[in-house]
Tab-separated table of C-alpha atoms and ligand atoms in Angstrom:
chain	number	residue	atom	x	y	z
A	707	UNK	CA	-4.112	-10.605	24.516
A	708	UNK	CA	-3.809	-10.205	20.765
A	709	UNK	CA	-0.412	-10.305	19.062
A	710	UNK	CA	-0.792	-6.564	18.340
A	711	UNK	CA	-1.444	-5.873	22.046
A	712	UNK	CA	1.615	-7.922	23.038
A	713	UNK	CA	3.673	-5.907	20.521
A	714	UNK	CA	2.356	-2.584	21.861
A	715	UNK	CA	2.806	-3.667	25.495
A	716	UNK	CA	6.447	-4.508	24.835
A	717	UNK	CA	7.046	-1.129	23.157
A	718	UNK	CA	5.283	0.642	26.037
A	719	UNK	CA	7.302	-1.224	28.658
A	720	UNK	CA	4.130	-2.735	30.129
A	721	UNK	CA	3.101	-6.319	30.894
A	722	UNK	CA	-0.343	-5.933	29.371
A	723	UNK	CA	-2.432	-3.385	27.470
A	724	UNK	CA	-6.119	-3.381	26.554
A	725	UNK	CA	-8.292	-1.760	23.871
A	726	UNK	CA	-9.001	1.901	24.611
A	727	UNK	CA	-5.940	2.361	26.833
A	728	UNK	CA	-3.579	5.246	26.036
A	729	UNK	CA	0.079	4.241	25.933
A	730	UNK	CA	3.408	5.752	24.944
A	731	UNK	CA	5.565	3.501	22.750
A	732	UNK	CA	9.108	3.480	21.460
A	733	UNK	CA	9.185	3.601	17.658
A	734	UNK	CA	11.346	1.302	15.530
A	735	UNK	CA	11.112	3.155	12.188
A	736	UNK	CA	10.000	6.739	11.561
A	737	UNK	CA	9.513	7.637	7.883
A	738	UNK	CA	8.939	11.078	6.377
A	739	UNK	CA	7.616	11.549	2.839
A	740	UNK	CA	8.679	14.440	0.633
A	741	UNK	CA	5.245	16.075	0.953
A	742	UNK	CA	5.873	16.461	4.672
A	743	UNK	CA	8.671	18.979	5.109
A	744	UNK	CA	6.397	20.472	7.775
A	745	UNK	CA	7.705	17.637	9.981
A	746	UNK	CA	11.162	19.228	9.969
A	747	UNK	CA	9.683	22.652	10.723
A	748	UNK	CA	7.641	21.227	13.634
A	749	UNK	CA	10.757	19.443	14.909
A	750	UNK	CA	12.488	22.864	15.107
A	751	UNK	CA	9.430	24.533	16.657
A	752	UNK	CA	9.450	21.840	19.371
A	753	UNK	CA	13.038	22.785	20.180
A	754	UNK	CA	14.400	19.681	18.502
A	755	UNK	CA	18.129	19.880	17.785
A	756	UNK	CA	19.348	16.334	17.235
A	757	UNK	CA	16.984	13.569	16.180
A	758	UNK	CA	16.452	10.722	18.676
A	759	UNK	CA	18.243	8.107	16.522
A	760	UNK	CA	19.294	8.880	12.957
A	761	UNK	CA	19.504	5.171	12.137
A	762	UNK	CA	15.762	4.742	12.689
A	763	UNK	CA	14.688	7.596	10.403
A	764	UNK	CA	14.034	7.216	6.682
A	765	UNK	CA	13.304	10.066	4.266
A	766	UNK	CA	11.274	9.111	1.173
A	767	UNK	CA	11.219	11.187	-2.006
A	768	UNK	CA	8.222	9.465	-3.586
A	769	UNK	CA	5.213	11.755	-4.002
A	770	UNK	CA	7.057	13.809	-6.566
A	771	UNK	CA	10.015	11.944	-7.945
A	772	UNK	CA	11.565	13.494	-9.899
A	773	UNK	CA	10.314	16.992	-9.085
A	774	UNK	CA	7.774	18.588	-11.380
A	775	UNK	CA	8.014	22.123	-9.932
A	776	UNK	CA	10.636	24.449	-8.433
A	777	UNK	CA	8.832	24.332	-5.054
A	778	UNK	CA	9.125	20.546	-5.016
A	779	UNK	CA	12.812	20.805	-5.934
A	780	UNK	CA	13.327	23.328	-3.130
A	781	UNK	CA	11.612	20.956	-0.702
A	782	UNK	CA	13.821	18.036	-1.719
A	783	UNK	CA	16.890	20.263	-1.364
A	784	UNK	CA	15.924	21.249	2.193
A	785	UNK	CA	15.278	17.603	3.059
A	786	UNK	CA	18.737	16.626	1.784
A	787	UNK	CA	20.279	19.395	3.901
A	788	UNK	CA	18.357	18.163	6.967
A	789	UNK	CA	19.514	14.585	6.354
A	790	UNK	CA	23.126	15.729	6.086
A	791	UNK	CA	22.927	17.881	9.222
A	792	UNK	CA	21.372	15.015	11.218
A	793	UNK	CA	23.493	12.212	9.785
A	794	UNK	CA	20.395	10.456	8.411
A	795	UNK	CA	21.819	7.936	5.960
A	796	UNK	CA	18.513	6.386	4.795
A	797	UNK	CA	17.474	9.046	2.298
A	798	UNK	CA	15.499	7.397	-0.499
A	799	UNK	CA	16.082	9.897	-3.297
A	800	UNK	CA	14.145	10.351	-6.559
A	801	UNK	CA	15.555	7.148	-8.052
A	802	UNK	CA	14.046	4.820	-5.421
A	803	UNK	CA	10.223	4.821	-5.403
A	804	UNK	CA	7.206	4.593	-3.096
A	805	UNK	CA	7.897	4.396	0.639
A	806	UNK	CA	5.859	1.262	1.342
A	807	UNK	CA	7.435	-0.684	-1.511
A	808	UNK	CA	10.921	0.401	-0.451
A	809	UNK	CA	10.232	-0.820	3.091
A	810	UNK	CA	9.552	-4.260	1.577
A	811	UNK	CA	12.386	-4.166	-0.964
A	812	UNK	CA	14.991	-3.237	1.649
A	813	UNK	CA	13.627	-5.629	4.254
A	814	UNK	CA	12.863	-2.768	6.635
A	815	UNK	CA	9.391	-4.043	7.656
A	816	UNK	CA	9.785	-6.524	10.486
A	817	UNK	CA	7.328	-8.522	12.593
A	818	UNK	CA	6.981	-7.181	16.130
A	819	UNK	CA	8.054	-3.629	15.310
A	820	UNK	CA	6.269	-0.252	15.190
A	821	UNK	CA	6.552	1.545	11.850
A	822	UNK	CA	5.255	5.105	11.659
A	823	UNK	CA	5.364	7.012	8.366
A	824	UNK	CA	3.710	10.300	7.326
A	825	UNK	CA	1.494	8.340	4.966
A	826	UNK	CA	-1.971	6.877	5.580
A	827	UNK	CA	-1.139	3.628	3.751
A	828	UNK	CA	1.424	2.630	6.384
A	829	UNK	CA	-1.174	0.022	7.320
A	830	UNK	CA	0.557	-1.921	4.490
A	831	UNK	CA	3.156	-3.180	6.949
A	832	UNK	CA	0.692	-5.321	8.843
A	833	UNK	CA	1.451	-7.734	5.998
A	834	UNK	CA	4.759	-8.388	7.755
A	835	UNK	CA	3.294	-8.659	11.275
A	836	UNK	CA	4.412	-5.107	12.139
A	837	UNK	CA	2.273	-2.404	13.729
A	838	UNK	CA	2.254	0.107	10.868
A	839	UNK	CA	0.309	3.340	11.016
A	840	UNK	CA	0.273	6.738	9.305
A	841	UNK	CA	0.603	10.055	11.155
A	842	UNK	CA	0.863	13.755	10.360
A	843	UNK	CA	3.819	16.110	10.647
A	844	UNK	CA	3.390	16.978	14.328
A	845	UNK	CA	3.246	13.393	15.544
A	846	UNK	CA	6.248	12.465	13.424
A	847	UNK	CA	8.146	15.489	14.761
A	848	UNK	CA	7.337	14.284	18.290
A	849	UNK	CA	9.016	10.991	17.414
A	850	UNK	CA	12.069	12.808	16.015
A	851	UNK	CA	12.428	14.564	19.374
A	852	UNK	CA	11.507	11.751	21.794
A	853	UNK	CA	11.714	8.485	19.852
A	854	UNK	CA	8.235	7.733	21.172
A	855	UNK	CA	4.594	8.282	20.245
A	856	UNK	CA	1.254	7.934	22.018
A	857	UNK	CA	-1.360	5.466	20.801
A	858	UNK	CA	-4.812	4.476	21.893
A	859	UNK	CA	-4.778	0.668	21.842
A	860	UNK	CA	-7.154	-0.190	18.970
A	861	UNK	CA	-10.015	-2.657	19.063
A	862	UNK	CA	-9.300	-5.533	16.698
A	863	UNK	CA	-11.496	-6.979	13.959
A	864	UNK	CA	-10.695	-10.341	12.387
A	865	UNK	CA	-11.583	-11.093	8.760
A	866	UNK	CA	-11.403	-14.775	7.973
A	867	UNK	CA	-10.961	-15.552	4.251
A	868	UNK	CA	-12.228	-18.967	3.170
A	869	UNK	CA	-13.292	-20.725	-0.029
A	870	UNK	CA	-11.459	-20.843	-3.357
A	871	UNK	CA	-10.445	-17.888	-5.524
A	872	UNK	CA	-11.789	-17.959	-9.075
A	873	UNK	CA	-9.221	-17.590	-11.852
A	874	UNK	CA	-8.716	-13.921	-12.705
A	875	UNK	CA	-9.579	-12.870	-9.145
A	876	UNK	CA	-6.864	-11.416	-6.905
A	877	UNK	CA	-6.338	-9.904	-3.453
A	878	UNK	CA	-7.335	-6.496	-4.849
A	879	UNK	CA	-10.749	-7.891	-5.824
A	880	UNK	CA	-11.168	-9.437	-2.369
A	881	UNK	CA	-10.336	-6.226	-0.495
A	882	UNK	CA	-12.512	-4.111	-2.824
A	883	UNK	CA	-15.402	-6.509	-2.192
A	884	UNK	CA	-14.889	-6.247	1.584
A	885	UNK	CA	-14.714	-2.433	1.470
A	886	UNK	CA	-17.883	-2.361	-0.613
A	887	UNK	CA	-19.562	-4.570	1.965
A	888	UNK	CA	-18.321	-2.918	5.195
A	889	UNK	CA	-18.125	0.698	3.884
A	890	UNK	CA	-15.384	3.292	4.243
A	891	UNK	CA	-15.966	4.220	7.894
A	892	UNK	CA	-16.291	0.696	9.253
A	893	UNK	CA	-12.812	0.344	10.671
A	894	UNK	CA	-12.143	3.828	12.027
A	895	UNK	CA	-9.341	3.584	14.584
A	896	UNK	CA	-9.532	-0.181	14.616
A	897	UNK	CA	-6.979	-2.832	13.691
A	898	UNK	CA	-8.018	-5.258	10.955
A	899	UNK	CA	-6.478	-8.730	10.966
A	900	UNK	CA	-6.744	-11.048	7.967
A	901	UNK	CA	-6.602	-14.787	8.498
A	902	UNK	CA	-7.874	-17.995	6.928
A	903	UNK	CA	-6.797	-20.626	4.398
A	904	UNK	CA	-6.811	-18.201	1.452
A	905	UNK	CA	-3.763	-16.420	2.881
A	906	UNK	CA	-1.559	-19.365	1.951
A	907	UNK	CA	-2.404	-18.506	-1.685
A	908	UNK	CA	-1.490	-14.855	-1.202
A	909	UNK	CA	2.197	-13.976	-1.585
A	910	UNK	CA	3.684	-10.929	0.119
A	911	UNK	CA	2.608	-8.677	-2.759
A	912	UNK	CA	-1.042	-9.680	-2.428
A	913	UNK	CA	-0.882	-9.480	1.370
A	914	UNK	CA	0.494	-5.944	1.030
A	915	UNK	CA	-2.433	-5.052	-1.240
A	916	UNK	CA	-4.915	-6.393	1.337
A	917	UNK	CA	-3.323	-4.526	4.253
A	918	UNK	CA	-2.674	-1.349	2.206
A	919	UNK	CA	-6.356	-0.891	1.489
A	920	UNK	CA	-7.542	-1.291	5.079
A	921	UNK	CA	-6.782	2.446	5.174
A	922	UNK	CA	-9.827	2.838	2.934
A	923	UNK	CA	-11.877	1.241	5.728
A	924	UNK	CA	-10.504	3.890	8.095
A	925	UNK	CA	-8.282	1.368	9.887
A	926	UNK	CA	-5.539	2.463	12.275
A	927	UNK	CA	-3.469	-0.574	11.343
A	928	UNK	CA	-3.782	-4.055	9.913
A	929	UNK	CA	-2.237	-7.433	10.671
A	930	UNK	CA	-1.457	-10.795	9.132
A	931	UNK	CA	0.078	-13.422	11.420
A	932	UNK	CA	3.617	-14.031	10.143
A	933	UNK	CA	3.982	-17.513	8.628
A	934	UNK	CA	6.428	-19.303	6.325
A	935	UNK	CA	5.592	-16.939	3.463
A	936	UNK	CA	6.599	-14.032	5.714
A	937	UNK	CA	9.742	-15.606	7.147
A	938	UNK	CA	10.883	-16.853	3.714
A	939	UNK	CA	10.487	-13.303	2.343
A	940	UNK	CA	12.430	-11.831	5.270
A	941	UNK	CA	15.138	-14.494	4.954
A	942	UNK	CA	15.494	-13.647	1.253
A	943	UNK	CA	16.005	-10.030	2.292
A	944	UNK	CA	18.623	-10.927	4.883
A	945	UNK	CA	16.337	-10.262	7.855
A	946	UNK	CA	16.701	-12.730	10.718
A	947	UNK	CA	16.333	-10.756	13.911
A	948	UNK	CA	12.710	-10.059	14.818
A	949	UNK	CA	9.961	-11.073	17.269
A	950	UNK	CA	6.771	-12.831	16.193
A	951	UNK	CA	3.917	-12.443	18.675
A	952	UNK	CA	0.967	-14.838	18.838
A	953	UNK	CA	-2.640	-14.164	19.780
A	954	UNK	CA	-4.021	-16.006	22.797
A	955	UNK	CA	-6.517	-18.743	21.932
A	956	UNK	CA	-9.216	-17.124	24.058
A	957	UNK	CA	-8.717	-13.570	22.736
A	958	UNK	CA	-12.098	-11.926	22.023
A	959	UNK	CA	-12.277	-9.867	18.795
A	960	UNK	CA	-14.515	-6.797	18.585
A	961	UNK	CA	-15.858	-8.413	15.413
A	962	UNK	CA	-15.059	-11.768	13.850
A	963	UNK	CA	-16.104	-11.791	10.165
A	964	UNK	CA	-15.826	-14.491	7.523
A	965	UNK	CA	-15.808	-13.980	3.765
A	966	UNK	CA	-16.125	-16.888	1.344
A	967	UNK	CA	-14.183	-15.634	-1.684
A	968	UNK	CA	-15.490	-18.403	-3.968
A	969	UNK	CA	-18.257	-16.267	-5.394
A	970	UNK	CA	-16.274	-13.023	-5.647
A	971	UNK	CA	-15.626	-12.130	-9.281
A	972	UNK	CA	-13.388	-9.279	-10.468
A	973	UNK	CA	-14.484	-6.093	-8.707
A	974	UNK	CA	-14.606	-2.382	-9.534
A	975	UNK	CA	-14.782	0.589	-7.156
A	976	UNK	CA	-16.621	3.191	-9.202
A	977	UNK	CA	-16.514	6.986	-8.765
A	978	UNK	CA	-16.439	8.702	-6.399
A	979	UNK	CA	-15.740	6.542	-3.382
A	980	UNK	CA	-13.739	3.416	-2.692
A	981	UNK	CA	-16.734	1.658	-1.137
A	982	UNK	CA	-18.874	2.139	-4.265
A	983	UNK	CA	-18.047	-1.416	-5.353
A	984	UNK	CA	-19.688	-3.842	-7.745
A	985	UNK	CA	-18.835	-6.777	-9.973
A	986	UNK	CA	-16.833	-5.690	-13.023
A	987	UNK	CA	-19.523	-6.933	-15.398
A	988	UNK	CA	-21.759	-4.091	-14.252
A	989	UNK	CA	-19.343	-1.693	-15.975
A	990	UNK	CA	-18.526	-3.854	-18.996
A	991	UNK	CA	-18.258	-1.873	-22.210
A	992	UNK	CA	-17.450	1.467	-20.569
A	993	UNK	CA	-14.742	3.119	-22.700
A	994	UNK	CA	-11.510	3.833	-20.781
A	995	UNK	CA	-9.296	6.750	-21.810
A	996	UNK	CA	-6.488	5.631	-19.510
A	997	UNK	CA	-5.363	2.410	-17.876
A	998	UNK	CA	-2.992	3.089	-14.977
A	999	UNK	CA	-0.772	0.384	-13.472
A	1000	UNK	CA	1.162	1.549	-10.441
A	1001	UNK	CA	1.266	2.592	-6.767
A	1002	UNK	CA	1.937	0.897	-3.425
A	1003	UNK	CA	-1.302	-1.013	-3.960
A	1004	UNK	CA	-0.816	-2.430	-7.450
A	1005	UNK	CA	2.589	-1.561	-8.918
A	1006	UNK	CA	4.660	-4.601	-8.012
A	1007	UNK	CA	6.458	-7.215	-10.110
A	1008	UNK	CA	3.507	-9.637	-9.834
A	1009	UNK	CA	1.180	-6.923	-11.141
A	1010	UNK	CA	3.357	-6.218	-14.175
A	1011	UNK	CA	3.698	-9.961	-14.795
A	1012	UNK	CA	-0.076	-10.310	-15.135
A	1013	UNK	CA	-0.324	-7.228	-17.382
A	1014	UNK	CA	2.505	-8.482	-19.616
A	1015	UNK	CA	0.840	-11.870	-19.973
A	1016	UNK	CA	-2.444	-10.259	-21.058
A	1017	UNK	CA	-0.831	-7.804	-23.502
A	1018	UNK	CA	2.000	-9.989	-24.851
A	1019	UNK	CA	2.172	-9.659	-28.614
A	1020	UNK	CA	-0.900	-7.426	-28.596
A	1021	UNK	CA	-1.568	-3.664	-28.719
A	1022	UNK	CA	-3.107	-1.229	-26.252
A	1023	UNK	CA	-6.435	-0.239	-27.783
A	1024	UNK	CA	-6.346	2.800	-30.058
A	1025	UNK	CA	-7.903	5.650	-28.082
A	1026	UNK	CA	-6.719	4.287	-24.736
A	1027	UNK	CA	-3.506	5.284	-22.962
A	1028	UNK	CA	-1.693	2.819	-20.685
A	1029	UNK	CA	0.685	4.221	-18.060
A	1030	UNK	CA	3.153	2.020	-16.201
A	1031	UNK	CA	4.563	3.231	-12.874
A	1032	UNK	CA	6.664	0.579	-11.112
A	1033	UNK	CA	6.377	1.033	-7.338
A	1034	UNK	CA	10.162	1.099	-6.908
A	1035	UNK	CA	13.539	0.946	-8.651
A	1036	UNK	CA	13.878	-2.704	-7.659
A	1037	UNK	CA	10.454	-3.489	-9.140
A	1038	UNK	CA	11.473	-1.706	-12.351
A	1039	UNK	CA	14.785	-3.574	-12.542
A	1040	UNK	CA	13.057	-6.948	-12.071
A	1041	UNK	CA	10.357	-6.089	-14.618
A	1042	UNK	CA	13.063	-5.197	-17.133
A	1043	UNK	CA	14.954	-8.405	-16.345
A	1044	UNK	CA	11.785	-10.416	-16.977
A	1045	UNK	CA	10.984	-8.320	-20.086
A	1046	UNK	CA	7.555	-7.263	-18.757
A	1047	UNK	CA	8.396	-3.624	-19.447
A	1048	UNK	CA	9.583	-4.354	-22.966
A	1049	UNK	CA	6.417	-6.365	-23.681
A	1050	UNK	CA	4.176	-3.581	-22.418
A	1051	UNK	CA	6.065	-0.804	-24.194
A	1052	UNK	CA	5.882	-2.825	-27.425
A	1053	UNK	CA	2.127	-2.995	-26.831
A	1054	UNK	CA	2.045	0.795	-26.712
A	1055	UNK	CA	2.210	1.553	-22.978
A	1056	UNK	CA	4.069	4.534	-21.512
A	1057	UNK	CA	6.697	4.054	-18.784
A	1058	UNK	CA	6.972	6.590	-15.936
A	1059	UNK	CA	9.592	6.729	-13.193
A	1060	UNK	CA	9.000	4.728	-9.986
A	1061	UNK	CA	7.024	6.715	-7.420
A	1062	UNK	CA	3.548	7.913	-6.524
A	1063	UNK	CA	3.155	9.763	-9.826
A	1064	UNK	CA	-0.509	10.221	-10.835
A	1065	UNK	CA	-1.886	8.030	-8.040
A	1066	UNK	CA	-2.598	11.204	-6.112
A	1067	UNK	CA	-2.727	13.475	-9.159
A	1068	UNK	CA	0.677	15.129	-8.898
A	1069	UNK	CA	2.361	14.210	-12.221
A	1070	UNK	CA	3.085	11.515	-14.805
A	1071	UNK	CA	-0.374	10.749	-16.106
A	1072	UNK	CA	-3.165	13.061	-14.960
A	1073	UNK	CA	-6.603	12.800	-16.566
A	1074	UNK	CA	-8.839	15.489	-18.046
A	1075	UNK	CA	-12.474	16.360	-17.326
A	1076	UNK	CA	-14.917	13.514	-18.152
A	1077	UNK	CA	-12.058	11.115	-18.891
A	1078	UNK	CA	-12.289	7.574	-17.534
A	1079	UNK	CA	-9.283	5.946	-15.902
A	1080	UNK	CA	-9.193	2.336	-14.721
A	1081	UNK	CA	-6.477	2.117	-12.083
A	1082	UNK	CA	-4.667	-0.369	-9.844
A	1083	UNK	CA	-4.357	2.353	-7.189
A	1084	UNK	CA	-6.461	2.773	-4.048
A	1085	UNK	CA	-8.517	5.990	-4.199
A	1086	UNK	CA	-11.051	7.398	-6.653
A	1087	UNK	CA	-12.191	10.628	-5.013
A	1088	UNK	CA	-13.038	13.640	-7.250
A	1089	UNK	CA	-9.766	15.115	-8.550
A	1090	UNK	CA	-7.639	12.268	-7.213
A	1091	UNK	CA	-5.833	11.699	-10.505
A	1092	UNK	CA	-6.286	15.087	-12.180
A	1093	UNK	CA	-9.405	16.989	-13.176
A	1094	UNK	CA	-12.233	17.064	-10.620
A	1095	UNK	CA	-14.524	15.645	-13.291
A	1096	UNK	CA	-12.150	12.779	-14.127
A	1097	UNK	CA	-13.696	9.411	-13.271
A	1098	UNK	CA	-11.544	6.692	-11.672
A	1099	UNK	CA	-12.512	3.016	-11.561
A	1100	UNK	CA	-10.337	1.056	-9.126
A	1101	UNK	CA	-9.570	-2.507	-10.132
A	1102	UNK	CA	-7.001	-5.302	-10.072
A	1103	UNK	CA	-3.944	-5.095	-12.349
A	1104	UNK	CA	-5.487	-7.882	-14.460
A	1105	UNK	CA	-8.629	-5.806	-15.008
A	1106	UNK	CA	-6.509	-2.730	-15.780
A	1107	UNK	CA	-4.525	-4.601	-18.445
A	1108	UNK	CA	-7.651	-6.153	-19.951
A	1109	UNK	CA	-9.273	-2.721	-20.243
A	1110	UNK	CA	-6.104	-1.391	-21.898
A	1111	UNK	CA	-6.316	-4.161	-24.481
A	1112	UNK	CA	-10.011	-3.747	-25.296
A	1113	UNK	CA	-10.283	0.018	-24.684
A	1114	UNK	CA	-13.192	-0.639	-22.363
A	1115	UNK	CA	-13.866	-2.246	-19.006
A	1116	UNK	CA	-13.871	-6.008	-19.582
A	1117	UNK	CA	-13.604	-8.925	-17.182
A	1118	UNK	CA	-10.097	-10.455	-17.220
A	1119	UNK	CA	-11.767	-13.834	-16.715
A	1120	UNK	CA	-12.278	-14.051	-20.469
A	1121	UNK	CA	-8.619	-15.008	-20.678
A	1122	UNK	CA	-8.918	-17.703	-18.063
A	1123	UNK	CA	-12.018	-19.159	-19.715
A	1124	UNK	CA	-9.909	-19.677	-22.825
A	1125	UNK	CA	-7.015	-20.829	-20.637
A	1126	UNK	CA	-4.703	-18.145	-21.998
A	1127	UNK	CA	-3.365	-17.286	-18.570
A	1128	UNK	CA	-2.426	-19.949	-16.064
B	1858	IPM	C1	0.481	12.445	0.569
B	1858	IPM	C2	0.084	11.465	1.638
B	1858	IPM	C3	-0.107	12.226	2.855
B	1858	IPM	C4	-1.166	10.747	1.216
B	1858	IPM	C5	-1.573	9.712	2.250
B	1858	IPM	O1	-1.208	9.847	3.425
B	1858	IPM	O2	-2.286	8.757	1.906
B	1858	IPM	C6	-0.918	10.076	-0.127
B	1858	IPM	O3	0.066	9.065	-0.034
B	1858	IPM	C7	-2.190	9.497	-0.671
B	1858	IPM	O4	-2.199	8.320	-1.077
B	1858	IPM	O5	-3.164	10.266	-0.707
B	1859	SF4	S1	1.453	5.308	-4.317
B	1859	SF4	FE1	-0.449	6.455	-4.020
B	1859	SF4	S2	-1.390	5.524	-2.232
B	1859	SF4	FE2	0.741	4.855	-2.234
B	1859	SF4	S3	1.794	6.350	-0.940
B	1859	SF4	FE3	1.936	7.102	-3.045
B	1859	SF4	S4	0.200	8.471	-3.308
B	1859	SF4	FE4	-0.208	7.267	-1.460
């Protein structure tokens, strides 16, 4: 069995499970985003009165924080009333940030647990050795009533990362390259495990970026075998009580792929799909109207550190806007402490409040028709960040910051050639 199967078997109260089998599992964390008040309505329609365990439920105000419309404000108000009525203490209000970053910041993502949130990027939590998956309102309401949810045990694909990363190339470039190679429907309802020597060079932030974007391969969940990087992170967050499962030596993967990252340069996913990927140099010189640094994919402290290093003492190009959206309050606090925010504001960037913001085109930085936005987020569909004719180029935070500096898409490796960035 695979570690994921051992995890699912335990949660289903079974000795073994196998790919394709339908099982019913107990859920360790159920998260509801502010866009999903329907979950509460469905809970009522199912005859739900008291939630299964109010300590295992988290409400996240992240897709519009703070509210941009009266309807959004009304939604948040109803969520707060529901939390009060049910004694749900974990209500992440408008001052907190994006659900997946908060799960990391608060040490809520644990190896060996099942995390279900009403958000497709819940695959992010495979970075901690959890089984994380996104569901809709009805499935989440089922959990509120029963504390359980059905799953079909997924087939598992292993992606082995070998070689040596070039300077100026990050996890985001690696996952964009893989998505461009495998295409957006490759991993539908499958689990995608990352392994290989490169992982020891990827901190939790980069592992989260890898796992987060398996959603754009259609994956049901993702997985990275917990190691010292994982356990050190958990220890730092006061987390000591969890179960790490291990995959049997003779486990047979549905597919066992290897990528040598040595020859992967900075990547771009060009409009209008995430698997429309090519080396950044193919787009060099394209004017960018907006450079966006944020989201659960690329809005962490490490991402702002890179951007600050590239823009320190310099100015965002005239004719280009740079928008900063820290993924959470804790990220913002750390970036202020380290003066990354001050450096970037001095360069001419605009600071928005922690949350999803313009990542999905709700507020805080939408783009107009025919505008070009280079973004550290994870989707570039028509209308994703504003006007249907807006064009989004997905890239690493380093590429976003470099484009902000030059006003056009430019490889961040130019800095490393001159040794400016370590
Ligand atoms: C709003 C939410 C349902 C959606 C998702 O599930 O991915 C959003 O987070 C996104 O990134 O498009
Ligand atoms: S930051 Fe973007 S991708 Fe992440 S949960 Fe929010 S809208 Fe979805």
